Coordinates of C-alpha atoms and ligand atoms in Angstrom, one line a residue:
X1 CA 123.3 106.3 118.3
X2 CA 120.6 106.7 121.4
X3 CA 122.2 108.5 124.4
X4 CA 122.3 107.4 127.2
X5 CA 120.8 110.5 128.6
X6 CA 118.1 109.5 126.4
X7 CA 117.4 105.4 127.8
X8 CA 117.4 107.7 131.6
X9 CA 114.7 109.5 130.3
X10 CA 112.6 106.7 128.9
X11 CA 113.0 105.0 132.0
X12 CA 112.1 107.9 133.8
X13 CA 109.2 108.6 132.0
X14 CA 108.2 104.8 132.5
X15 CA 108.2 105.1 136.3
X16 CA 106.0 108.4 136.0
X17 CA 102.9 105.9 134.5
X18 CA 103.5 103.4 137.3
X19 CA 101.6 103.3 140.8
X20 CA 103.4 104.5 143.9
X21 CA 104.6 100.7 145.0
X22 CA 105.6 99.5 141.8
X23 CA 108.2 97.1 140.2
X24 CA 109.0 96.5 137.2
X25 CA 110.7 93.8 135.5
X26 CA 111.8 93.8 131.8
X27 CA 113.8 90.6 130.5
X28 CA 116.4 90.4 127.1
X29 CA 115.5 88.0 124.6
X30 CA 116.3 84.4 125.1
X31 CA 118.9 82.9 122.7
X32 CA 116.9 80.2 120.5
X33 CA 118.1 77.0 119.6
X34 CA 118.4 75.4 116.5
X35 CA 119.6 72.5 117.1
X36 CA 121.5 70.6 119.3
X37 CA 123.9 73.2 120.4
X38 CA 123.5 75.5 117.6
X39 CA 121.3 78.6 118.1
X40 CA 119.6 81.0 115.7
X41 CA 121.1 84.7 115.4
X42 CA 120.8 86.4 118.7
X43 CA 118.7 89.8 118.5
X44 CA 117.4 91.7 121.8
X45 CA 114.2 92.0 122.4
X46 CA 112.7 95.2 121.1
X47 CA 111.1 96.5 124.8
X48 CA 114.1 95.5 126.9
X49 CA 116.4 97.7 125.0
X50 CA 114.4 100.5 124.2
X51 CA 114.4 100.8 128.4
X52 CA 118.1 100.4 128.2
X53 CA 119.8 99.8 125.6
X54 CA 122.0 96.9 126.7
X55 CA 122.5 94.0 123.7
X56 CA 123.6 90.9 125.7
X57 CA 121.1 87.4 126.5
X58 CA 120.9 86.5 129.5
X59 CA 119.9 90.2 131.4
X60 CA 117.3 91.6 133.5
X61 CA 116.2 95.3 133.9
X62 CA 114.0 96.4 137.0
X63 CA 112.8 99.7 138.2
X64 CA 111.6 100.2 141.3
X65 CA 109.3 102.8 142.7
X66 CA 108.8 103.5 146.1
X67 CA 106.7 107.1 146.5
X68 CA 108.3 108.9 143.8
X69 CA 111.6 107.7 144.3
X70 CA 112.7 105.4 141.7
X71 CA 115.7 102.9 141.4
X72 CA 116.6 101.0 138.4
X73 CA 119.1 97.8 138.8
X74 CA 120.2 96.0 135.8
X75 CA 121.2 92.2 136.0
X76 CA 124.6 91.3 133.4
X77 CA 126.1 87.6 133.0
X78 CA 128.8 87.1 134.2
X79 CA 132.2 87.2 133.1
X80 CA 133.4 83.9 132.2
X81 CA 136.3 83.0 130.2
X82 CA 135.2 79.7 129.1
X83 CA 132.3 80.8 128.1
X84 CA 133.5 84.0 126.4
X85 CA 136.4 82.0 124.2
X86 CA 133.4 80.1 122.8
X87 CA 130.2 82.5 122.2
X88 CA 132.3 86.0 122.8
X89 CA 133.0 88.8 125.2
X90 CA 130.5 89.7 127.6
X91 CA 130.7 93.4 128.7
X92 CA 130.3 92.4 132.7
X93 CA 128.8 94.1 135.7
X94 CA 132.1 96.4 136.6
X95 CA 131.9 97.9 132.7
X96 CA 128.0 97.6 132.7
X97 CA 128.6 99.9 135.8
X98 CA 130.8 102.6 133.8
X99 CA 128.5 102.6 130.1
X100 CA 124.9 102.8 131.4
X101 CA 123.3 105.2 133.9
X102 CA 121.9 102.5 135.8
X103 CA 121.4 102.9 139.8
X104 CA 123.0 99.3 140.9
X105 CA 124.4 96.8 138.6
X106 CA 124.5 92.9 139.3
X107 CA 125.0 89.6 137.9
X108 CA 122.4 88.0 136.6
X109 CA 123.0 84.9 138.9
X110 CA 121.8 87.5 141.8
X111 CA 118.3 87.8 140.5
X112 CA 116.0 85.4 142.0
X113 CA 117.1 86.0 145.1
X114 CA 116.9 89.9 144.7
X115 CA 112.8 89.1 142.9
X116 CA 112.1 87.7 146.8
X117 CA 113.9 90.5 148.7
X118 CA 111.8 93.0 146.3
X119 CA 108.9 91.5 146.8
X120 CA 109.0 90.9 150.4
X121 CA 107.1 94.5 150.6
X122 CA 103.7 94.1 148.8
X123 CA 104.4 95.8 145.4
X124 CA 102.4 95.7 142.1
X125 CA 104.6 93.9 139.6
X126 CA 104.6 94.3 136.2
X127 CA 106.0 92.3 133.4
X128 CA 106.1 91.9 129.9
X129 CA 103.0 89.9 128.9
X130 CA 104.1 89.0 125.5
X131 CA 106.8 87.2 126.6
X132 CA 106.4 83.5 127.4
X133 CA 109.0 81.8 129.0
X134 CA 109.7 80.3 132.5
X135 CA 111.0 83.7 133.9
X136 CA 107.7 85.1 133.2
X137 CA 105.7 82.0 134.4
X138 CA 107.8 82.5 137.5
X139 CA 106.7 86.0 138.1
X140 CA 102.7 84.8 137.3
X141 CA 103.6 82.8 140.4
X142 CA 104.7 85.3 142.6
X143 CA 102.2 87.7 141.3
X144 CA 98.8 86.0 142.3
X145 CA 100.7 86.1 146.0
X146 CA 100.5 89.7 145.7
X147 CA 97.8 92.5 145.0
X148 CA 98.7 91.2 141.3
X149 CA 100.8 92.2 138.0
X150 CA 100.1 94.5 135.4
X151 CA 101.6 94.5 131.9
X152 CA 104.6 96.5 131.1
X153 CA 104.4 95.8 127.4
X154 CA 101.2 98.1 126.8
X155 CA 103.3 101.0 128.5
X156 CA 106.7 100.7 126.9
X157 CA 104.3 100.0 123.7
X158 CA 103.0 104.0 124.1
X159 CA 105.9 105.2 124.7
X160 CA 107.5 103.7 121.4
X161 CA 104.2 105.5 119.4
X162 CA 106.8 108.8 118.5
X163 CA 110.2 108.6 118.1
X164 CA 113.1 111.1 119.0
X165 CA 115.5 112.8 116.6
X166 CA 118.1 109.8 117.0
X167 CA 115.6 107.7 116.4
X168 CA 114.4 108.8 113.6
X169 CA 118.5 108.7 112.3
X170 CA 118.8 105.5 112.8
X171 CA 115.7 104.5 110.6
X172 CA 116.9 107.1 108.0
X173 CA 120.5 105.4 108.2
X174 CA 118.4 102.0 107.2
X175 CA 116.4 103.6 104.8
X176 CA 119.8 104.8 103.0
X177 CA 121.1 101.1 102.8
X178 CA 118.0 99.7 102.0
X179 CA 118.0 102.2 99.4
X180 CA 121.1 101.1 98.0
X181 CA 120.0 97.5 97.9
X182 CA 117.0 98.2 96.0
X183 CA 118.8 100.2 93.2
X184 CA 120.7 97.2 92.8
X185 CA 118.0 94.9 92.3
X186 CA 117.1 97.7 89.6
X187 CA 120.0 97.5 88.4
X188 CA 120.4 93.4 88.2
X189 CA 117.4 91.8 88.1
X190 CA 117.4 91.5 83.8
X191 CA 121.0 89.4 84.6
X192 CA 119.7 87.2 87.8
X193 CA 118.2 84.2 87.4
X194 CA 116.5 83.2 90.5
X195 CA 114.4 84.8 93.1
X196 CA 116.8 83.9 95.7
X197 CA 119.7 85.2 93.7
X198 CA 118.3 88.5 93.5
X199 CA 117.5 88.2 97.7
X200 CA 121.3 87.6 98.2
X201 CA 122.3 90.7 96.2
X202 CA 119.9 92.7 98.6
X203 CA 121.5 91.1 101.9
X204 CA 125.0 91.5 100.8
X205 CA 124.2 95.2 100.4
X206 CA 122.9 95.1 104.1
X207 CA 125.5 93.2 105.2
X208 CA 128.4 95.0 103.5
X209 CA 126.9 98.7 104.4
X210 CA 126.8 97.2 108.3
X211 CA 123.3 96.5 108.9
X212 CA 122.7 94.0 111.7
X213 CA 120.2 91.8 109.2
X214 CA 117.1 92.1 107.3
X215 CA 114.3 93.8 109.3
X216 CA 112.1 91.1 108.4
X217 CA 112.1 88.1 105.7
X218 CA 112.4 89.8 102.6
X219 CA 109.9 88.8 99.8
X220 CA 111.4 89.0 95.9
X221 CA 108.3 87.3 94.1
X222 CA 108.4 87.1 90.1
X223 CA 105.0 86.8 88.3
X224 CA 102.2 85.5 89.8
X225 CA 104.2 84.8 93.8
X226 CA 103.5 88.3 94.2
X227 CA 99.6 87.3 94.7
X228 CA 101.0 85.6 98.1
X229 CA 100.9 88.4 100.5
X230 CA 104.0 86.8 102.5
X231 CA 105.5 84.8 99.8
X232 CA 109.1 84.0 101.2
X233 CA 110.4 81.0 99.3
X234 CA 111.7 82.9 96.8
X235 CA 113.0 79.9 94.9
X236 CA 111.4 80.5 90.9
X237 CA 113.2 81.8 88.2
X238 CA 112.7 84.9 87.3
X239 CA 111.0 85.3 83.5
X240 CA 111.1 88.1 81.2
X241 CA 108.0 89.9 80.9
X242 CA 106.9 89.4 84.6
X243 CA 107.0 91.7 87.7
X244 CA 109.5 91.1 90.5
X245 CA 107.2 92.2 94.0
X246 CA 110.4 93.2 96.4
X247 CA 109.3 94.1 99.8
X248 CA 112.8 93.8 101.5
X249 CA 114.5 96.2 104.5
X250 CA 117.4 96.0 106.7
X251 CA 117.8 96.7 110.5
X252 CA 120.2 99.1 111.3
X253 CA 121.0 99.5 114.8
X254 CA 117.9 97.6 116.4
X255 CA 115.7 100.1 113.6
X256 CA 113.7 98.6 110.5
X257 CA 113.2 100.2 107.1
X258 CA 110.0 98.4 105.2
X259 CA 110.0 99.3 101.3
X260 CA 108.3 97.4 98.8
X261 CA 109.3 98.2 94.9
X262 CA 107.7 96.5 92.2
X263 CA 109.8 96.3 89.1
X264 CA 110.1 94.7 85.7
X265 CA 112.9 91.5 85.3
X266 CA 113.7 92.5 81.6
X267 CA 114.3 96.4 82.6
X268 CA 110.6 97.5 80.7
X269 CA 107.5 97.8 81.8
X270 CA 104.6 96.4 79.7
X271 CA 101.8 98.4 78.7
X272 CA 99.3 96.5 81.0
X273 CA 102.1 96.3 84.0
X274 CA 101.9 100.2 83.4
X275 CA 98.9 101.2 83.3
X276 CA 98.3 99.0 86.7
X277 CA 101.6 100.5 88.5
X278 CA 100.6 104.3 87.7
X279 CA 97.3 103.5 88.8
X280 CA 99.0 102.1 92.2
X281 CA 101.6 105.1 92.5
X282 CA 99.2 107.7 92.2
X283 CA 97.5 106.1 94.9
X284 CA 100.2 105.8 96.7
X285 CA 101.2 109.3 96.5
X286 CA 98.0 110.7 97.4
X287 CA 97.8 109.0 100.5
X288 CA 101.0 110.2 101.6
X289 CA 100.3 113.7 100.6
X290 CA 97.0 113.5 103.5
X291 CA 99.5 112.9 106.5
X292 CA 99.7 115.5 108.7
X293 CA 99.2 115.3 112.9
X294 CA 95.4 114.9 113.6
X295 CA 95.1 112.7 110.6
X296 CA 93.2 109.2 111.6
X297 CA 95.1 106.3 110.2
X298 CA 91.2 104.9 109.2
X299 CA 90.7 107.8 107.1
X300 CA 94.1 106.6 105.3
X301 CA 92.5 103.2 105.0
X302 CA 89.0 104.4 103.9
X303 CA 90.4 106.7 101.0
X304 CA 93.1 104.3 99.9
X305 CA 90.1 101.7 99.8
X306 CA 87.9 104.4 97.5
X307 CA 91.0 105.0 95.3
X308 CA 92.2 101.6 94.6
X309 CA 88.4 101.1 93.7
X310 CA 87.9 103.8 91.3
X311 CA 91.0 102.9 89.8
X312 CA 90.3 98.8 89.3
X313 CA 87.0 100.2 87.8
X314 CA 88.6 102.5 85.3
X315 CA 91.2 99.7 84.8
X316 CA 88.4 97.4 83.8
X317 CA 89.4 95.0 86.7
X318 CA 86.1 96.0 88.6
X319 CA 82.4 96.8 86.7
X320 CA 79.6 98.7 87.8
X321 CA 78.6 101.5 90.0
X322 CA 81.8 102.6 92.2
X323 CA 79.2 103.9 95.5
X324 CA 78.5 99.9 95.0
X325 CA 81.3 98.4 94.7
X326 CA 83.0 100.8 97.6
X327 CA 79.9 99.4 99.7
X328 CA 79.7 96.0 99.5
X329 CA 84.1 96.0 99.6
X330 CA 84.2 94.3 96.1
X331 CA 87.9 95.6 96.5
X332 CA 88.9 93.7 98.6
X333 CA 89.3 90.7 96.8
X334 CA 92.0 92.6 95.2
X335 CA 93.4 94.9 97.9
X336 CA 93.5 92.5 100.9
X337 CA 95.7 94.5 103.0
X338 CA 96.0 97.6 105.6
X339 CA 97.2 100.3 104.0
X340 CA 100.4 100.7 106.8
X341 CA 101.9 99.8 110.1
X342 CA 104.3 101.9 112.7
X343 CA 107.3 101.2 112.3
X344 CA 110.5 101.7 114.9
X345 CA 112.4 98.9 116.1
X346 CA 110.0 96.4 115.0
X347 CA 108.8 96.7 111.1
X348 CA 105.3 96.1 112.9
X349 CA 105.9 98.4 116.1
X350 CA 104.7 97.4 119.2
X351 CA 103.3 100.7 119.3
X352 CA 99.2 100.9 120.3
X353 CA 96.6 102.2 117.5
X354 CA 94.1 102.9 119.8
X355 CA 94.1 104.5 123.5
X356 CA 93.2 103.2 127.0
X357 CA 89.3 103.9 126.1
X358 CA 89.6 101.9 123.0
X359 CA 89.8 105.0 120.5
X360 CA 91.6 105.4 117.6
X361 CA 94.7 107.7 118.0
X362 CA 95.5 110.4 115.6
X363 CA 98.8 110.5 113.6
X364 CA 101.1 112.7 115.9
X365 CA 104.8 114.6 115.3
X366 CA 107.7 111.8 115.5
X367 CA 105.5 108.5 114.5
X368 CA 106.7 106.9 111.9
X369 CA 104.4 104.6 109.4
X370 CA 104.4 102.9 106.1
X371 CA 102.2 103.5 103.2
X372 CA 101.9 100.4 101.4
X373 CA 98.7 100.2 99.3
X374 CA 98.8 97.1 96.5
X375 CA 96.7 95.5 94.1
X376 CA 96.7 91.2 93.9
X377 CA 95.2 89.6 90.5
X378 CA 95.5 85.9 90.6
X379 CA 96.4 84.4 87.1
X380 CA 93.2 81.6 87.4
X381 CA 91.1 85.2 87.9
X382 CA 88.9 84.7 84.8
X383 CA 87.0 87.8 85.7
X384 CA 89.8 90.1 85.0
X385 CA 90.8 91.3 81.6
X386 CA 93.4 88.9 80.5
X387 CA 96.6 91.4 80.6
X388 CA 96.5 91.8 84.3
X389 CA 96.2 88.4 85.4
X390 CA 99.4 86.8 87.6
X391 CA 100.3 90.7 88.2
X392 CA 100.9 91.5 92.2
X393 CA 101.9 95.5 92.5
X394 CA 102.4 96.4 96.1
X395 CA 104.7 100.3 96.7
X396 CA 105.4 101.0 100.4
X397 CA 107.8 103.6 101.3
X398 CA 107.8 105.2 104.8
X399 CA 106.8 108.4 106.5
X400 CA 107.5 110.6 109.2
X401 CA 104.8 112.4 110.9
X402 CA 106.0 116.5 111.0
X403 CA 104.5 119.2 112.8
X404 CA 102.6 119.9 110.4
X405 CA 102.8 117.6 107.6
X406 CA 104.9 114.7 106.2
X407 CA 108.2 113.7 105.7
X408 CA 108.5 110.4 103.2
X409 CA 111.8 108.9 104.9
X410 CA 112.3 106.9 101.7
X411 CA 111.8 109.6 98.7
X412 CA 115.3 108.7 97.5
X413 CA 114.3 105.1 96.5
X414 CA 112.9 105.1 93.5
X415 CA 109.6 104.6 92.0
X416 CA 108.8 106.6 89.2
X417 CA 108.6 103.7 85.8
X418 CA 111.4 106.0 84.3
X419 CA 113.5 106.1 86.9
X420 CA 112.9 102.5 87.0
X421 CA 113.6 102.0 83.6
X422 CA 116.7 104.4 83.5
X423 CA 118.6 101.8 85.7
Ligands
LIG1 N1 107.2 93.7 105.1 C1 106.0 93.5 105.8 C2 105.1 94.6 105.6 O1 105.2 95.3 104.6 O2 104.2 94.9 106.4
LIG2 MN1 104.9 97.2 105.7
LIG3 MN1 106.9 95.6 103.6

């Protein structure tokens, strides 16, 4: 769990980066509707409670700096036992008051009124400019009255770049479910039928080991699905002999996991299926051995890019001189993707990759990333030897930057072929 202590520094922190006159607003999520008056699952938005840590719709959080003094308010429903018999308890301004560390808390009802009285001093706003919604448009409004508004986002973004301890044991509490989920795909896939079936075995693990949801759509893709980056139908059977592409995490408290395995429906790797997966893994692993701080992300990119090519060359996939091929990016065609992401409370953290002056930031102690390098070989790909054709291999597990190395978050899960095969 995140301390509160911890949300009072982060806000802290925040106020330090604003100017002298400054206010900032951060809004929770808006529930979305489905339909009529059905809404989809409710989940806070990422930047609101990493300031705060408050779950509920419906909420507001503003700091406000005058000098160096700073004062946070933050803006609850209200109780409302109607309401609450149909959509649940709300926590309320008077317990809101008693859990977080929060200078003066009010009811949500409160807070246009309170925007005016704010503003009536000529402050720079900021807000969240990836949000769109009427709230924001409102703020646009009021903004071009003053000396303008400035985006929040990009800061909270920097300060999500490295993560704390309890951080970091939330997303290794994921990475222990979504490790159990995976092993039992191992485990079941040869009995399964369907590509959905197998997607409901990993969910029911999330579920049942108390993760909120899925950190993101998961992707089980037999055969030649895998060739669709983001395939997420996951409605064909699955056939003995092919490849089942899993890239599937849970969210455990607000935190992602992203691992992709890659395993065999009938329990047995081919020898083609082989030879391409060890190429992959070795890959794989040598990438991950090059993380340490001061490391560029691009360098992980470029030499993923030059392995993956020698490889596809020695495979027979690629022909002709590997300088060449590196070059013009014949790769490419086969190895479409980045070679990883952040990761945090988003699987693709709003965290920046490059600074204010447009360079590339260095990996640094606490960020966390994936490493996810893959090869694609469509099954219409007459260039390719037959035996590789409708085979997709992606292996993503992910890292922690050290002090003065690496440590891979997800080692447990497994990806050797034998330990693959064993279960
Ligand atoms: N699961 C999405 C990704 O690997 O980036
Ligand atoms: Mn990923
Ligand atoms: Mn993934």
């Amino acid at each position: 769990m995140i301390q509160e202590e911890e949300y009072a520094k982060r806000r802290n922190t925040l106020a330090k980066t604003l100017k002298k006159h400054s206010i900032a607003i951060l809004f929770s999520a808006k529930a979305k509707q489905r339909s009529n008056d059905t809404e989809y699952p409710y989940r806070q938005n990422s930047n609101f409670y990493y300031m705060c840590g408050f779950k509920e719709d419906n909420a507001v959080l503003v700091i406000v700096k005058k000098e160096k003094k700073v004062k946070t308010y933050l803006f609850v429903q209200k109780k409302d036992e109607l309401l609450e018999l149909w959509t649940g308890k709300r926590v309320g301004e008077k317990v809101a008051k008693n859990i977080f560390d929060i200078d003066v808390v009010l009811t949500t009802d409160l807070f246009d009124k309170k925007v005016q009285e704010f503003l009536k001093d000529k402050y720079n706003l900021y807000f969240d400019f990836t949000m769109q919604d009427e709230r924001v448009d409102k703020l646009r409004k009021i903004g071009s009255h003053l000396s303008g508004y400035k985006n929040i986002a990009s800061k909270v973004a920097r300060l999500r770049l490295c993560k704390s301890r309890d951080e970091i044991k939330l997303i290794k509490k994921a990475l222990s479910i979504t490790k159990q989920a995976h092993h039992i795909a191992m485990k079941k896939a040869k009995s399964l039928h369907t590509e959905d079936e197998l997607q409901a075995e990993l969910e029911y693990v999330f579920k049942k080991e108390g993760a909120y949801s899925d950190a993101y759509t998961s992707i089980v893709a037999c055969g030649n699905n895998a060739n669709t980056l983001h395939y997420i139908k996951n409605d064909e059977c699955l056939k003995n002999g092919k490849l089942i592409l899993i890239d599937a995490g849970c969210e455990y408290e607000y935190y992602a996991s992203d691992i992709t395995r890659t395993i065999p429906v009938s329990g047995k790797f081919s020898m083609a299926q082989k030879e391409l997966y060890s190429m992959i893994l070795d890959v794989e692993i040598e990438i991950i051995n090059m993380i340490k701080p001061g490391v560029m992300r691009t360098d992980l990119q470029k030499k993923s890019e030059e392995l993956l090519c020698k490889g596809l060359v020695t495979l027979g996939i690629l022909k002709g001189d590997i300088d060449k091929l590196i070059k013009k990016k014949k790769y490419k065609k086969y190895y479409p993707h980045g070679i990883g992401h952040w990761m945090g409370l988003d699987v693709h953290d709003e965290a920046p990759y490059k600074d204010k002056k447009g360079k590339e930031i260095p990996l640094m102690k606490g960020m966390v990333m994936t490493i996810e390098p893959g090869i694609y070989i469509d099954e219409k790909d007459m260039n390719v030897p037959k035996k590789f054709r409708g085979i997709g291999i992606r292996i993503e597990d992910d890292i922690l930057v050290t002090k003065d190395a690496f440590e891979n978050l997800s080692r447990d899960i497994f990806k050797e072929i034998k330990d693959i095969e064993s279960l």
